[in-house]
PDB file of C-alpha atoms in Angstrom:
ATOM      1  CA  MET A   1       0.000   0.000   0.000  1.00 30.00           C
ATOM      2  CA  ILE A   2       1.403   3.419  -0.976  1.00 33.00           C
ATOM      3  CA  SER A   3       0.747   6.510   1.153  1.00 32.00           C
ATOM      4  CA  THR A   4       0.591  10.073  -0.044  1.00 32.00           C
ATOM      5  CA  ILE A   5       2.062  12.554   2.411  1.00 32.00           C
ATOM      6  CA  SER A   6       1.223  16.243   2.333  1.00 31.00           C
ATOM      7  CA  SER A   7       0.563  18.893   4.944  1.00 30.00           C
ATOM      8  CA  ARG A   8      -2.818  19.499   3.308  1.00 31.00           C
ATOM      9  CA  LYS A   9      -3.922  16.054   2.186  1.00 33.00           C
ATOM     10  CA  ARG A  10      -3.199  12.444   3.053  1.00 30.00           C
ATOM     11  CA  HIS A  11      -4.401   9.747   0.689  1.00 33.00           C
ATOM     12  CA  THR A  12      -3.790   6.027   0.867  1.00 30.00           C
ATOM     13  CA  PHE A  13      -3.500   4.183  -2.427  1.00 33.00           C
ATOM     14  CA  GLY A  14      -4.358   0.508  -2.609  1.00 33.00           C
ATOM     15  CA  SER A  15      -6.708  -1.672  -4.524  1.00 30.00           C
ATOM     16  CA  ALA A  16      -9.400   1.013  -4.240  1.00 31.00           C
ATOM     17  CA  LEU A  17      -7.296   3.279  -6.441  1.00 34.00           C
ATOM     18  CA  ALA A  18      -8.073   1.145  -9.470  1.00 33.00           C
ATOM     19  CA  ALA A  19     -11.771   1.781  -8.847  1.00 32.00           C
ATOM     20  CA  VAL A  20     -11.343   5.547  -9.199  1.00 33.00           C
ATOM     21  CA  GLY A  21      -9.741   5.256 -12.614  1.00 38.00           C
ATOM     22  CA  LEU A  22      -5.958   5.583 -12.220  1.00 38.00           C
ATOM     23  CA  ALA A  23      -4.197   6.324 -15.497  1.00 40.00           C
ATOM     24  CA  ALA A  24      -0.686   7.405 -16.472  1.00 40.00           C
ATOM     25  CA  THR A  25       0.826   9.373 -19.285  1.00 40.00           C
ATOM     26  CA  ALA A  26       3.911   8.375 -21.241  1.00 39.00           C
ATOM     27  CA  LEU A  27       6.147  11.276 -20.162  1.00 54.00           C
ATOM     28  CA  VAL A  28       8.816  10.230 -17.665  1.00 67.00           C
ATOM     29  CA  VAL A  29      11.635  12.411 -16.304  1.00 72.00           C
ATOM     30  CA  THR A  30      14.763  10.505 -15.250  1.00 75.00           C
ATOM     31  CA  ALA A  31      16.667  11.384 -12.067  1.00 69.00           C
ATOM     32  CA  PRO A  32      20.130  12.954 -12.376  1.00 66.00           C
ATOM     33  CA  ALA A  33      23.236  11.175 -11.100  1.00 65.00           C
ATOM     34  CA  ALA A  34      23.359  11.542  -7.309  1.00 53.00           C
ATOM     35  CA  SER A  35      26.282  13.449  -5.833  1.00 51.00           C
ATOM     36  CA  ALA A  36      27.064  15.623  -2.834  1.00 47.00           C
ATOM     37  CA  GLY A  37      28.153  19.213  -3.340  1.00 47.00           C
ATOM     38  CA  SER A  38      31.720  20.370  -2.747  1.00 47.00           C
ATOM     39  CA  SER A  39      30.953  20.726   0.950  1.00 52.00           C
ATOM     40  CA  GLY A  40      29.721  17.117   1.102  1.00 55.00           C
ATOM     41  CA  VAL A  41      26.232  18.317   2.093  1.00 60.00           C
ATOM     42  CA  LEU A  42      23.311  16.898   0.152  1.00 66.00           C
ATOM     43  CA  ALA A  43      20.657  19.339  -0.985  1.00 94.00           C
ATOM     44  CA  CYS A  44      18.320  20.031  -3.891  1.00 95.00           C
ATOM     45  CA  ASN A  45      20.585  19.995  -6.932  1.00 90.00           C
ATOM     46  CA  GLN A  46      18.576  19.805 -10.158  1.00 95.00           C
ATOM     47  CA  ASN A  47      15.163  20.949 -11.400  1.00 97.00           C
ATOM     48  CA  TRP A  48      12.553  18.759 -13.092  1.00 98.00           C
ATOM     49  CA  SER A  49       9.382  19.645 -14.995  1.00 98.00           C
ATOM     50  CA  ILE A  50       6.667  17.472 -16.552  1.00 98.00           C
ATOM     51  CA  SER A  51       3.261  18.099 -18.086  1.00 97.00           C
ATOM     52  CA  SER A  52       0.228  16.301 -19.454  1.00 96.00           C
ATOM     53  CA  SER A  53      -3.204  17.264 -20.759  1.00 96.00           C
ATOM     54  CA  GLN A  54      -4.427  17.297 -17.125  1.00 97.00           C
ATOM     55  CA  GLY A  55      -1.815  19.751 -15.810  1.00 98.00           C
ATOM     56  CA  TYR A  56       1.835  20.208 -15.031  1.00 98.00           C
ATOM     57  CA  ALA A  57       4.315  19.706 -12.201  1.00 98.00           C
ATOM     58  CA  ASN A  58       7.767  21.011 -11.415  1.00 98.00           C
ATOM     59  CA  GLY A  59      10.254  20.757  -8.611  1.00 98.00           C
ATOM     60  CA  GLN A  60      13.688  19.533  -7.612  1.00 98.00           C
ATOM     61  CA  TRP A  61      15.644  16.324  -7.014  1.00 97.00           C
ATOM     62  CA  CYS A  62      17.068  16.476  -3.483  1.00 97.00           C
ATOM     63  CA  ASP A  63      19.452  14.716  -1.103  1.00 96.00           C
ATOM     64  CA  GLY A  64      21.073  12.341  -3.584  1.00 95.00           C
ATOM     65  CA  ASN A  65      17.675  11.565  -5.205  1.00 97.00           C
ATOM     66  CA  THR A  66      16.235  10.294  -1.920  1.00 97.00           C
ATOM     67  CA  ARG A  67      13.728  13.157  -1.916  1.00 98.00           C
ATOM     68  CA  VAL A  68      11.589  14.742  -4.661  1.00 98.00           C
ATOM     69  CA  THR A  69       9.922  18.096  -3.960  1.00 98.00           C
ATOM     70  CA  GLY A  70       7.725  20.415  -5.998  1.00 98.00           C
ATOM     71  CA  THR A  71       4.141  21.278  -6.883  1.00 98.00           C
ATOM     72  CA  VAL A  72       1.528  19.655  -9.137  1.00 98.00           C
ATOM     73  CA  HIS A  73      -1.143  21.839 -10.816  1.00 98.00           C
ATOM     74  CA  ASP A  74      -4.527  20.937 -12.349  1.00 98.00           C
ATOM     75  CA  THR A  75      -5.123  23.067 -15.474  1.00 98.00           C
ATOM     76  CA  ASN A  76      -8.090  21.344 -17.104  1.00 97.00           C
ATOM     77  CA  ALA A  77     -11.736  20.974 -16.001  1.00 97.00           C
ATOM     78  CA  ASP A  78     -11.905  17.375 -17.222  1.00 97.00           C
ATOM     79  CA  GLY A  79     -12.716  15.371 -14.062  1.00 97.00           C
ATOM     80  CA  ARG A  80      -9.102  14.139 -13.912  1.00 98.00           C
ATOM     81  CA  CYS A  81      -6.836  15.179 -11.039  1.00 98.00           C
ATOM     82  CA  PRO A  82      -3.090  14.976 -11.778  1.00 98.00           C
ATOM     83  CA  PHE A  83      -0.411  13.747  -9.387  1.00 98.00           C
ATOM     84  CA  VAL A  84       3.295  12.868  -9.567  1.00 98.00           C
ATOM     85  CA  ARG A  85       4.507   9.283  -9.283  1.00 98.00           C
ATOM     86  CA  GLY A  86       8.135   8.792  -8.220  1.00 98.00           C
ATOM     87  CA  TYR A  87       9.693   5.460  -9.224  1.00 98.00           C
ATOM     88  CA  LEU A  88      12.177   3.851  -6.819  1.00 98.00           C
ATOM     89  CA  SER A  89      15.410   1.973  -7.434  1.00 98.00           C
ATOM     90  CA  GLY A  90      14.763  -1.734  -6.962  1.00 96.00           C
ATOM     91  CA  GLY A  91      11.101  -1.325  -7.954  1.00 98.00           C
ATOM     92  CA  GLY A  92       8.025   0.308  -6.508  1.00 98.00           C
ATOM     93  CA  TYR A  93       6.859   3.911  -6.397  1.00 98.00           C
ATOM     94  CA  HIS A  94       5.468   6.681  -4.198  1.00 98.00           C
ATOM     95  CA  ASP A  95       2.645   9.038  -5.226  1.00 98.00           C
ATOM     96  CA  SER A  96       2.148  12.703  -4.383  1.00 98.00           C
ATOM     97  CA  ALA A  97      -1.121  14.294  -3.339  1.00 98.00           C
ATOM     98  CA  TRP A  98      -3.290  15.044  -6.357  1.00 97.00           C
ATOM     99  CA  ALA A  99      -4.381  18.481  -7.511  1.00 98.00           C
ATOM    100  CA  GLY A 100      -7.950  19.206  -8.478  1.00 97.00           C
ATOM    101  CA  PRO A 101     -10.331  20.543  -9.533  1.00 96.00           C
ATOM    102  CA  LYS A 102      -9.061  22.948 -12.210  1.00 97.00           C
ATOM    103  CA  GLY A 103      -6.948  25.740 -10.711  1.00 98.00           C
ATOM    104  CA  ASP A 104      -5.909  23.717  -7.657  1.00 98.00           C
ATOM    105  CA  SER A 105      -2.318  22.797  -6.821  1.00 98.00           C
ATOM    106  CA  SER A 106      -0.807  20.387  -4.313  1.00 98.00           C
ATOM    107  CA  PRO A 107       2.696  19.880  -2.928  1.00 98.00           C
ATOM    108  CA  VAL A 108       4.952  17.079  -4.132  1.00 98.00           C
ATOM    109  CA  ASN A 109       6.925  15.711  -1.157  1.00 98.00           C
ATOM    110  CA  LEU A 110       8.204  12.215  -1.860  1.00 98.00           C
ATOM    111  CA  TYR A 111      10.717  10.416   0.379  1.00 98.00           C
ATOM    112  CA  ALA A 112      12.511   7.206  -0.597  1.00 98.00           C
ATOM    113  CA  PRO A 113      12.846   4.430   1.998  1.00 97.00           C
ATOM    114  CA  SER A 114      16.277   3.928   3.560  1.00 97.00           C
ATOM    115  CA  GLY A 115      18.831   2.610   1.063  1.00 97.00           C
ATOM    116  CA  ARG A 116      16.687   3.477  -1.987  1.00 98.00           C
ATOM    117  CA  THR A 117      16.571   6.419  -4.388  1.00 98.00           C
ATOM    118  CA  PHE A 118      14.137   7.810  -6.918  1.00 98.00           C
ATOM    119  CA  THR A 119      15.009   6.976 -10.521  1.00 98.00           C
ATOM    120  CA  SER A 120      12.291   8.950 -12.352  1.00 98.00           C
ATOM    121  CA  VAL A 121       9.028  10.863 -11.984  1.00 98.00           C
ATOM    122  CA  GLN A 122       5.923  10.634 -14.145  1.00 98.00           C
ATOM    123  CA  MET A 123       2.599  12.483 -14.373  1.00 97.00           C
ATOM    124  CA  SER A 124      -0.471  10.369 -13.638  1.00 97.00           C
ATOM    125  CA  TYR A 125      -4.085  11.148 -12.772  1.00 97.00           C
ATOM    126  CA  ILE A 126      -7.128   9.856 -10.958  1.00 97.00           C
ATOM    127  CA  THR A 127     -10.766  10.395 -11.884  1.00 97.00           C
ATOM    128  CA  CYS A 128     -12.116  12.922  -9.386  1.00 93.00           C
TER     129      CYS A 128
END
């Protein structure tokens, strides 16, 4: 079961997610090579941006790709609420809170489990 963590919303994804019409787009953004800065301190080091017909999202890869931050925006009154899915090394994924209806935005705050990193992010949506 995958949990969505946000200061504003908390959603749990499981088998019920299929019932609300989960779908994904083909656009995937790959994570940059992880490295610490010259001071050895990990921080947010590269921007990412993705979009779909439901909306767009942008943010940063952080802490050696163990954290993905940003915002997802719903730009279309189509009954589909976009979210960001972060894929993990070794398999699996974490989902952000979804944005919706049109004009709404939600934070993207994804954290990889210990010993894992994010390898890519992708826009997806639910029927809402």
